[in-house]
Each structure stands twice: as structure tokens, then as C-alpha cells.
Amino acid sequence: PNATFRVKLDGDGHEVLAHLSGKMRKNYIRVLPGDRVRVELSPYDLTRGRITYRYNK
């Protein structure tokens, strides 16, 4: 319901919890398991972030 996903980072393999940004929610952009996404990490808590873009397959 709150569009939170567990995202695995490419560089170091860490996992972060990330939620969809408002524009992605507004435009009904679907994110499915296995999709490659761009994530903005929070400077205060590096285990949380925001999904801002879904790359084409």
C-alpha cells in the first residue's frame, strides 16, 4: 500500500528500503520485482531511499 520496495544496489550489493516518488505514483508507473531503478539515498539514513526512475528493459 505504501509502495515500499527492497532495492539491491549495484556497486556494493547493499539492500535499502525505498518508496516510490510522488511523480511515479501520480503517473501510475509500475515497478515490478527485477526492474532496474534509480534510487536517491537519504543523507541521514543510508538504509532508506526514494525510487525516482524505472529504466527500460
Coordinates of C-alpha atoms in Angstrom, one line a residue:
P1 CA 0.0 0.0 0.0
N2 CA 2.8 2.5 0.7
A3 CA 4.8 1.3 -2.3
T4 CA 7.9 0.4 -0.4
F5 CA 10.5 -1.9 -2.1
R6 CA 13.7 -3.6 -1.1
V7 CA 16.3 -2.4 -3.6
K8 CA 19.7 -4.1 -4.1
L9 CA 22.4 -1.6 -5.0
D10 CA 24.7 -2.4 -8.0
G11 CA 28.0 -1.1 -6.6
D12 CA 28.3 -2.8 -3.2
G13 CA 25.3 -5.1 -3.1
H14 CA 23.8 -3.4 -0.1
E15 CA 20.0 -3.6 0.3
V16 CA 17.9 -0.4 1.1
L17 CA 14.2 0.2 1.7
A18 CA 12.9 2.6 -0.9
H19 CA 9.5 4.1 -1.6
L20 CA 8.1 5.4 -4.9
S21 CA 8.4 9.1 -5.5
G22 CA 5.3 11.2 -5.9
K23 CA 5.5 11.7 -9.6
M24 CA 5.9 8.0 -10.2
R25 CA 2.8 7.4 -8.1
K26 CA 0.9 10.2 -9.8
N27 CA 1.7 8.8 -13.3
Y28 CA 0.9 5.2 -12.4
I29 CA 4.4 4.0 -13.2
R30 CA 4.5 0.3 -12.1
V31 CA 7.7 -1.1 -10.6
L32 CA 7.9 -4.9 -10.6
P33 CA 10.5 -7.3 -9.0
G34 CA 13.6 -7.4 -11.2
D35 CA 13.2 -3.9 -12.6
R36 CA 16.3 -1.6 -12.7
V37 CA 15.6 1.7 -10.9
R38 CA 17.3 4.9 -9.9
V39 CA 17.4 5.5 -6.2
E40 CA 18.0 8.7 -4.2
L41 CA 19.5 7.8 -0.8
S42 CA 18.7 9.7 2.3
P43 CA 21.8 11.5 3.7
Y44 CA 20.6 10.9 7.2
D45 CA 19.7 7.2 7.0
L46 CA 21.6 5.2 4.3
T47 CA 19.2 2.3 4.6
R48 CA 16.3 4.3 3.2
G49 CA 15.7 6.0 -0.2
R50 CA 13.3 7.1 -2.9
I51 CA 12.8 5.4 -6.3
T52 CA 12.8 8.2 -8.9
Y53 CA 13.1 6.4 -12.2
R54 CA 12.5 3.0 -13.7
Y55 CA 14.8 2.1 -16.6
N56 CA 13.6 0.4 -19.8
K57 CA 14.3 -3.3 -20.1

